[in-house]
PDB file of C-alpha atoms in Angstrom:
ATOM      1  CA  MET A   1      20.232   5.103   7.086  1.00 62.00           C
ATOM      2  CA  LEU A   2      20.795   5.312   3.988  1.00 71.00           C
ATOM      3  CA  ASP A   3      20.066   1.639   3.811  1.00 77.00           C
ATOM      4  CA  GLU A   4      16.676   2.245   5.838  1.00 81.00           C
ATOM      5  CA  ASP A   5      16.000   4.622   2.340  1.00 85.00           C
ATOM      6  CA  SER A   6      16.243   2.041  -0.147  1.00 89.00           C
ATOM      7  CA  LYS A   7      14.418  -0.945   1.393  1.00 90.00           C
ATOM      8  CA  GLU A   8      11.560   1.882   1.589  1.00 92.00           C
ATOM      9  CA  ASN A   9      11.913   2.713  -1.718  1.00 91.00           C
ATOM     10  CA  ARG A  10      11.802  -1.119  -2.685  1.00 93.00           C
ATOM     11  CA  THR A  11       9.171  -1.354  -0.591  1.00 94.00           C
ATOM     12  CA  LYS A  12       6.586   1.188  -2.653  1.00 95.00           C
ATOM     13  CA  ALA A  13       7.898   0.342  -6.065  1.00 94.00           C
ATOM     14  CA  LYS A  14       6.880  -4.207  -4.924  1.00 95.00           C
ATOM     15  CA  GLU A  15       3.543  -2.434  -4.024  1.00 96.00           C
ATOM     16  CA  ASN A  16       3.583  -0.573  -7.093  1.00 95.00           C
ATOM     17  CA  LEU A  17       4.312  -2.738  -9.430  1.00 94.00           C
ATOM     18  CA  LEU A  18       1.813  -5.995  -6.696  1.00 94.00           C
ATOM     19  CA  GLU A  19      -0.846  -2.721  -7.547  1.00 93.00           C
ATOM     20  CA  TRP A  20      -0.245  -2.393 -11.604  1.00 91.00           C
ATOM     21  CA  VAL A  21       0.038  -6.141 -12.333  1.00 90.00           C
ATOM     22  CA  ARG A  22      -3.933  -6.330 -10.445  1.00 90.00           C
ATOM     23  CA  LYS A  23      -4.620  -3.594 -12.366  1.00 89.00           C
ATOM     24  CA  LYS A  24      -3.505  -5.321 -15.941  1.00 86.00           C
ATOM     25  CA  ILE A  25      -4.758  -8.921 -14.527  1.00 83.00           C
ATOM     26  CA  THR A  26      -8.014  -7.130 -14.469  1.00 83.00           C
ATOM     27  CA  GLY A  27      -8.225  -6.090 -17.427  1.00 79.00           C
ATOM     28  CA  PHE A  28      -7.101  -9.220 -19.096  1.00 71.00           C
ATOM     29  CA  SER A  29      -9.963 -11.069 -17.257  1.00 67.00           C
ATOM     30  CA  SER A  30     -12.268  -8.417 -18.080  1.00 68.00           C
ATOM     31  CA  SER A  31     -11.597  -8.019 -22.253  1.00 66.00           C
ATOM     32  CA  SER A  32     -10.816 -11.901 -22.325  1.00 64.00           C
ATOM     33  CA  GLY A  33     -15.055 -12.056 -21.010  1.00 62.00           C
ATOM     34  CA  LEU A  34     -15.951 -10.110 -23.653  1.00 61.00           C
ATOM     35  CA  LEU A  35     -14.728 -12.076 -26.113  1.00 58.00           C
ATOM     36  CA  ARG A  36     -16.332 -15.271 -24.788  1.00 56.00           C
TER      37      ARG A  36
END
């Protein structure tokens, strides 16, 4: 049971990280587009 909890938390953290990276990438590409 404890294992399942940690697995779920890890998955949530991974999803949050992916979302953050995606936002950062889109923000970076749009700002670099303004520089061009």
